[in-house]
Coordinates of C-alpha atoms and ligand atoms in Angstrom, one line a residue:
M1 CA -53.1 -28.3 -70.0
A2 CA -50.0 -30.2 -69.3
R3 CA -49.3 -33.3 -71.3
S4 CA -47.2 -36.1 -70.0
K5 CA -43.8 -36.0 -71.7
K6 CA -43.4 -39.8 -71.1
K7 CA -46.4 -40.7 -73.1
T8 CA -45.9 -38.5 -76.2
G9 CA -42.2 -37.5 -76.1
G10 CA -41.0 -40.4 -78.2
A11 CA -43.6 -40.1 -80.8
R12 CA -43.1 -36.4 -81.0
E13 CA -39.4 -36.7 -81.6
E14 CA -40.1 -39.1 -84.5
N15 CA -43.1 -37.3 -86.0
G16 CA -43.3 -33.9 -84.5
E17 CA -41.5 -30.7 -85.4
P18 CA -40.9 -28.4 -82.5
G19 CA -41.0 -24.7 -83.1
R20 CA -42.5 -21.4 -82.1
V21 CA -45.5 -19.4 -83.2
V22 CA -44.0 -16.2 -84.8
A23 CA -47.2 -14.7 -86.2
H24 CA -50.9 -15.1 -85.8
H25 CA -53.3 -14.6 -88.6
G26 CA -56.7 -15.5 -87.0
V27 CA -57.3 -18.8 -88.7
A28 CA -53.7 -19.9 -89.0
V29 CA -50.4 -19.3 -87.4
L30 CA -46.9 -19.1 -88.8
V31 CA -44.5 -21.5 -87.1
R32 CA -40.7 -21.1 -87.2
F33 CA -39.2 -24.5 -86.6
D34 CA -36.3 -25.0 -84.3
H35 CA -34.5 -26.9 -87.1
G36 CA -35.0 -24.0 -89.5
G37 CA -37.8 -23.0 -91.9
E38 CA -41.2 -21.6 -91.4
R39 CA -44.6 -22.9 -92.3
Q40 CA -48.2 -21.7 -92.0
I41 CA -50.3 -24.1 -89.9
W42 CA -54.1 -24.0 -89.9
L43 CA -55.7 -23.9 -86.5
L44 CA -58.5 -26.3 -85.6
P45 CA -61.9 -24.8 -84.7
E46 CA -61.6 -23.4 -81.2
Q47 CA -57.9 -24.0 -81.1
R48 CA -55.9 -21.2 -79.6
A49 CA -52.3 -20.2 -80.2
V50 CA -50.6 -16.9 -79.9
A51 CA -47.3 -15.3 -80.8
G52 CA -44.6 -16.8 -78.6
D53 CA -46.3 -20.2 -78.1
R54 CA -44.0 -23.2 -78.1
V55 CA -45.6 -25.8 -80.3
V56 CA -45.0 -29.2 -81.9
V57 CA -46.4 -29.8 -85.3
V58 CA -47.6 -33.3 -85.9
D59 CA -49.2 -34.2 -89.3
E60 CA -49.8 -30.5 -90.0
R61 CA -51.6 -30.1 -86.7
L62 CA -50.5 -27.9 -83.9
E63 CA -49.9 -29.1 -80.4
V64 CA -49.4 -26.1 -78.0
E65 CA -47.2 -26.5 -75.0
P66 CA -48.1 -24.9 -71.7
A67 CA -47.0 -21.3 -71.5
Y68 CA -45.6 -18.8 -68.9
G69 CA -45.0 -15.1 -69.1
I70 CA -48.5 -14.2 -70.5
L71 CA -49.4 -10.6 -71.4
R72 CA -53.0 -9.7 -72.0
R73 CA -55.1 -6.7 -73.0
R74 CA -58.7 -5.9 -73.2
D75 CA -60.1 -5.3 -76.7
T76 CA -62.6 -2.6 -77.7
R77 CA -65.5 -4.9 -76.7
G78 CA -64.0 -5.5 -73.3
R79 CA -62.9 -9.1 -74.0
E80 CA -59.6 -10.3 -72.7
R81 CA -57.1 -11.0 -75.5
T82 CA -53.7 -12.6 -75.1
I83 CA -51.0 -10.5 -76.8
A84 CA -48.1 -12.9 -76.4
V85 CA -46.8 -15.7 -74.2
N86 CA -43.5 -17.1 -73.0
L87 CA -42.2 -13.5 -72.5
D88 CA -39.0 -13.2 -70.6
L89 CA -38.8 -9.4 -70.6
L90 CA -41.1 -6.5 -70.8
G91 CA -39.7 -3.2 -71.9
I92 CA -41.8 -0.3 -70.6
V93 CA -41.1 2.6 -73.0
V94 CA -41.6 6.2 -71.8
A95 CA -40.4 9.5 -73.2
P96 CA -40.1 13.2 -72.1
E97 CA -42.8 13.8 -74.8
P98 CA -45.5 12.6 -74.7
R99 CA -45.3 11.8 -71.0
E100 CA -47.1 8.6 -69.8
P101 CA -50.3 8.9 -67.7
P102 CA -49.7 8.9 -63.9
G103 CA -49.1 5.4 -62.6
Y104 CA -48.4 3.9 -66.0
I105 CA -45.0 2.6 -65.2
D106 CA -46.0 1.2 -61.8
R107 CA -48.9 -0.6 -63.4
G108 CA -46.5 -2.1 -66.0
F109 CA -44.2 -3.3 -63.3
V110 CA -46.9 -4.9 -61.3
I111 CA -48.5 -6.7 -64.3
A112 CA -45.2 -8.0 -65.5
R113 CA -43.9 -9.1 -62.1
A114 CA -47.2 -10.9 -61.4
A115 CA -46.8 -12.8 -64.7
G116 CA -43.2 -13.6 -63.9
I117 CA -41.7 -11.4 -66.6
D118 CA -38.6 -9.2 -65.9
V119 CA -39.0 -5.5 -66.4
I120 CA -36.7 -2.9 -68.0
L121 CA -37.6 0.7 -68.2
L122 CA -36.7 2.3 -71.5
V123 CA -36.5 6.1 -71.5
N124 CA -36.6 7.0 -75.2
K125 CA -36.0 10.3 -76.9
I126 CA -33.0 10.9 -74.7
D127 CA -31.7 13.2 -77.5
L128 CA -34.4 15.7 -76.5
T129 CA -33.4 18.4 -73.9
A130 CA -35.8 17.2 -71.3
G131 CA -34.6 13.6 -71.7
R132 CA -31.7 13.6 -69.3
E133 CA -33.7 15.1 -66.5
L134 CA -36.4 12.5 -66.9
V135 CA -33.8 9.7 -66.8
E136 CA -32.4 11.0 -63.5
Q137 CA -35.9 11.2 -62.0
L138 CA -36.7 7.7 -63.1
H139 CA -33.4 6.3 -61.9
E140 CA -34.1 7.7 -58.5
I141 CA -37.6 6.0 -58.3
Y142 CA -36.9 2.7 -60.1
D143 CA -33.3 1.8 -59.7
A144 CA -34.1 -0.4 -56.7
S145 CA -36.7 -2.3 -58.7
G146 CA -35.3 -2.8 -62.1
R147 CA -33.0 -1.5 -64.9
V148 CA -33.5 2.0 -66.2
L149 CA -32.0 2.5 -69.7
A150 CA -31.6 5.8 -71.5
V151 CA -32.2 5.3 -75.2
S152 CA -32.9 7.1 -78.5
A153 CA -34.3 5.5 -81.6
T154 CA -33.1 8.6 -83.5
T155 CA -29.5 8.6 -82.5
G156 CA -29.2 4.9 -81.7
E157 CA -28.0 5.5 -78.2
G158 CA -28.7 2.5 -75.9
V159 CA -30.2 0.4 -78.7
E160 CA -27.4 -2.1 -78.5
A161 CA -28.0 -2.4 -74.7
I162 CA -31.7 -3.3 -75.4
A163 CA -30.6 -6.1 -77.8
E164 CA -28.1 -7.4 -75.2
T165 CA -30.9 -7.8 -72.6
L166 CA -32.5 -10.3 -75.0
A167 CA -29.4 -12.1 -76.1
G168 CA -29.5 -15.9 -76.1
G169 CA -33.0 -16.3 -77.5
K170 CA -35.0 -14.4 -74.9
L171 CA -38.4 -13.1 -75.9
G172 CA -39.3 -9.5 -75.1
A173 CA -42.1 -7.0 -75.8
L174 CA -42.3 -3.3 -75.8
V175 CA -45.3 -1.5 -74.2
G176 CA -45.9 2.2 -73.7
P177 CA -48.3 5.0 -74.5
S178 CA -48.7 5.9 -78.2
G179 CA -46.1 8.3 -79.5
V180 CA -43.2 7.4 -77.2
G181 CA -41.3 5.6 -80.0
K182 CA -42.0 1.9 -79.7
S183 CA -42.2 1.4 -83.5
S184 CA -39.2 3.5 -84.0
L185 CA -37.2 1.4 -81.5
L186 CA -38.4 -1.8 -83.1
N187 CA -37.4 -0.6 -86.5
T188 CA -34.0 0.3 -85.2
L189 CA -33.6 -3.1 -83.6
V190 CA -34.9 -5.1 -86.5
P191 CA -33.4 -3.4 -89.6
D192 CA -35.5 -5.1 -92.3
L193 CA -38.7 -5.1 -90.3
N194 CA -41.0 -3.3 -92.7
I195 CA -40.1 -5.6 -95.6
R196 CA -40.6 -8.7 -93.5
V197 CA -44.0 -7.5 -92.0
S198 CA -45.4 -6.9 -95.4
E199 CA -44.2 -10.3 -96.5
L200 CA -45.9 -12.0 -93.6
N201 CA -49.1 -10.1 -94.4
R202 CA -48.9 -11.1 -98.0
R203 CA -48.5 -14.8 -97.0
S204 CA -51.6 -14.6 -94.9
Q205 CA -53.9 -13.3 -97.6
K206 CA -56.1 -16.4 -97.3
G207 CA -59.3 -14.6 -96.5
R208 CA -60.7 -11.2 -96.0
H209 CA -60.9 -11.5 -92.2
T210 CA -57.4 -12.6 -91.5
T211 CA -55.4 -10.0 -89.7
T212 CA -51.9 -10.3 -88.2
T213 CA -52.3 -9.5 -84.5
A214 CA -48.8 -9.8 -83.3
T215 CA -45.5 -11.0 -84.8
L216 CA -42.2 -12.1 -83.4
E217 CA -39.2 -10.4 -84.8
E218 CA -35.7 -11.8 -84.5
L219 CA -32.9 -9.4 -83.5
T220 CA -29.4 -9.6 -84.8
G221 CA -28.2 -10.5 -81.3
G222 CA -30.3 -13.6 -81.2
G223 CA -33.3 -12.4 -79.1
F224 CA -36.9 -11.9 -80.2
L225 CA -39.2 -8.9 -79.8
V226 CA -43.0 -9.1 -80.2
D227 CA -44.3 -6.4 -82.6
T228 CA -47.3 -5.2 -80.6
A229 CA -48.2 -2.5 -83.0
G230 CA -51.9 -1.8 -82.7
F231 CA -52.1 -2.9 -79.1
K232 CA -53.1 0.2 -77.2
D233 CA -52.9 -1.0 -73.7
F234 CA -52.3 -4.0 -71.5
I235 CA -54.3 -4.9 -68.4
A236 CA -53.9 -6.3 -65.0
V237 CA -56.2 -9.2 -65.4
D238 CA -54.0 -11.6 -63.6
V239 CA -53.1 -9.5 -60.6
G240 CA -54.8 -10.2 -57.3
V241 CA -55.4 -7.2 -54.9
L242 CA -53.1 -8.7 -52.3
E243 CA -50.4 -9.2 -54.8
A244 CA -50.4 -5.5 -56.0
A245 CA -48.2 -4.3 -53.1
S246 CA -45.7 -7.1 -53.2
F247 CA -45.1 -6.3 -56.9
F248 CA -45.2 -2.5 -56.6
P249 CA -41.9 -0.9 -57.4
G250 CA -40.4 0.8 -54.3
F251 CA -42.4 -1.1 -51.7
E252 CA -39.8 -3.9 -51.5
T253 CA -38.0 -2.8 -48.3
A254 CA -41.1 -1.6 -46.5
L255 CA -42.7 -5.0 -47.0
E256 CA -39.9 -6.7 -45.2
G257 CA -41.5 -5.3 -42.1
R258 CA -44.8 -6.7 -40.8
C259 CA -48.3 -5.3 -41.0
R260 CA -50.7 -6.0 -38.2
F261 CA -53.1 -7.7 -40.6
R262 CA -52.0 -10.5 -42.8
D263 CA -54.4 -9.4 -45.5
C264 CA -53.4 -5.7 -45.1
R265 CA -54.0 -3.7 -48.3
H266 CA -51.7 -0.9 -47.1
R267 CA -54.3 1.8 -47.7
S268 CA -55.3 3.1 -44.3
E269 CA -55.0 0.1 -41.9
P270 CA -53.4 0.5 -38.5
D271 CA -49.8 -0.8 -37.9
C272 CA -49.1 -1.0 -41.6
S273 CA -45.4 -1.2 -42.6
V274 CA -46.0 0.5 -45.9
L275 CA -47.9 3.4 -44.3
A276 CA -45.1 3.7 -41.7
A277 CA -42.6 4.0 -44.6
V278 CA -44.8 6.7 -46.1
A279 CA -44.9 8.6 -42.7
S280 CA -41.1 8.4 -42.4
G281 CA -40.6 9.7 -45.9
E282 CA -39.0 6.4 -47.1
I283 CA -41.8 6.1 -49.6
A284 CA -43.0 9.3 -51.2
S285 CA -46.7 9.9 -50.6
R286 CA -47.1 10.4 -54.4
R287 CA -45.9 6.9 -54.9
H288 CA -48.3 5.6 -52.3
R289 CA -51.1 7.5 -54.1
N290 CA -50.2 5.7 -57.3
Y291 CA -50.4 2.4 -55.5
V292 CA -53.9 3.2 -54.0
D293 CA -55.1 4.2 -57.5
L294 CA -53.9 0.8 -58.8
L295 CA -55.5 -1.0 -55.9
D296 CA -58.8 0.8 -56.6
E297 CA -58.6 -0.4 -60.2
L298 CA -57.9 -3.9 -59.2
E299 CA -60.7 -4.0 -56.7
L300 CA -63.2 -3.1 -59.4
S301 CA -62.0 -6.0 -61.6
P302 CA -64.1 -9.1 -60.9
R303 CA -61.3 -11.5 -61.7
S304 CA -58.8 -9.8 -59.4
A305 CA -61.2 -9.7 -56.6
R306 CA -61.8 -13.4 -57.0
R307 CA -58.1 -14.1 -56.9
S308 CA -57.7 -12.2 -53.6
R309 CA -59.6 -14.9 -51.8
Ligands
GDP1 P1 -45.1 4.7 -81.0 O1 -46.5 5.2 -81.1 O2 -44.8 4.4 -79.6 O3 -44.8 3.5 -81.8 O4 -44.2 5.9 -81.5 P2 -43.4 6.1 -82.9 O5 -42.3 5.1 -83.1 O6 -44.5 6.1 -83.9 O7 -42.8 7.5 -82.7 C1 -43.6 8.7 -82.4 C2 -42.8 9.9 -82.8 O8 -41.7 10.1 -82.0 C3 -42.3 9.9 -84.3 O9 -42.5 11.1 -84.8 C4 -40.9 9.5 -84.1 O10 -40.1 10.0 -85.2 C5 -40.5 10.2 -82.8 N1 -39.4 9.5 -82.1 C6 -39.3 8.2 -81.9 N2 -38.1 7.9 -81.3 C7 -37.5 9.1 -81.1 C8 -36.3 9.5 -80.4 O11 -35.5 8.7 -79.9 N3 -36.0 10.9 -80.4 C9 -36.8 11.8 -81.0 N4 -36.5 13.0 -80.9 N5 -38.0 11.4 -81.6 C10 -38.3 10.1 -81.6
ZN2 ZN1 -49.9 -2.8 -44.6

C-alpha cells in the first residue's frame, strides 16, 4: 500500500525514525536505524514486516514502506512465506559436491529475474578437484545471462568478489541446496556472525514461541546479506507461465525472433523461435527440457496460471 509522501513526509521527518528491519522474531522486529542504533519494535496484531523492509518508526509503531525484490518460499504446511524483501542480488550457490537437482539454477534465475533481483552464480568448493571443471561448464551455459564466480569458503578464494557485488549498501541473499556451503560462505563474509546471531536470539527471548526467521548481516564492505539458514527452498509463486521463457537463462537471443503465436509457450508450437534455436543447436535440448519442466511446474501452480491471463 503506497502512502502519499506529501501527506506524511513532513510529520515523519519530525517524529519518525527511518530504518530497516534486520531481524524478525515473530511478534517483534529488530530495526536498525539509518542514524545509528537498533531497537526492538513490537508488531501490531496482523501487522507484517520481514527482514529487509524499509520502515519508519513513529511513537514506537512501525510503518512499513512498499517493497520490491521479494523472495518467497512455501513452508511445511504449504503456506507462502516471505523470506526477505528489497533484495538487490540473489547469489545462487552450487558446488561440485553435492550437486544441485536438475534445473535448480534455471529456476533460481527465473524466480529472481521475475522479482527484479539480479543474479550471480556462486560455484563454491572450487578447492575440490571437480570444482574447476564445473566452473567451466557453468561459464559456458550462464555467461550470457549473468555473472559466474568461482569461490571457496575454505580457502577464501572469490569471497572478496562476493562482498564487492554488494558494496554500497546493497542487499543480497544466498540460496542453494543443503550442503553446498551457504553457511560457510556467510561465516567467511561476516566474521563475527555466530556471536551476533546468538546475541539477537538472546534479545528476542520474550516468549517461548518467538523464533528468528531471517536476519540481515552487515558485511565489512558495506553491503548486507540475509541469513536464510533454515530456509530449505524458495518458490516460483510470482512467476507467470508466459514470463518463464523471457526470464529463462539462455533463451535471450532466441526470443528476439518471433513466434507465430503471441502466447507461445515454446513447448511444441509450430513456428516457434525457441524451438527453432533448439533445432539448430543454438539452445541445447537439455536446456529446453529444463525449461519445459519448469513450465510444467508453473502450470500446476494456481497463482501462476492466474497471472498468465
Ligand atoms: P549449507 O548447508 O549450504 O549451509 O552448507 P555448509 O556451510 O553447512 O557446508 C556444508 C559442508 O561443506 C561443510 O562440511 C563445510 O565444511 C563444507 N564446505 C563449505 N564450503 C566449502 C569449500 O569451499 N570447500 C570445501 N572443500 N568444503 C566446503
Ligand atoms: Zn515459441
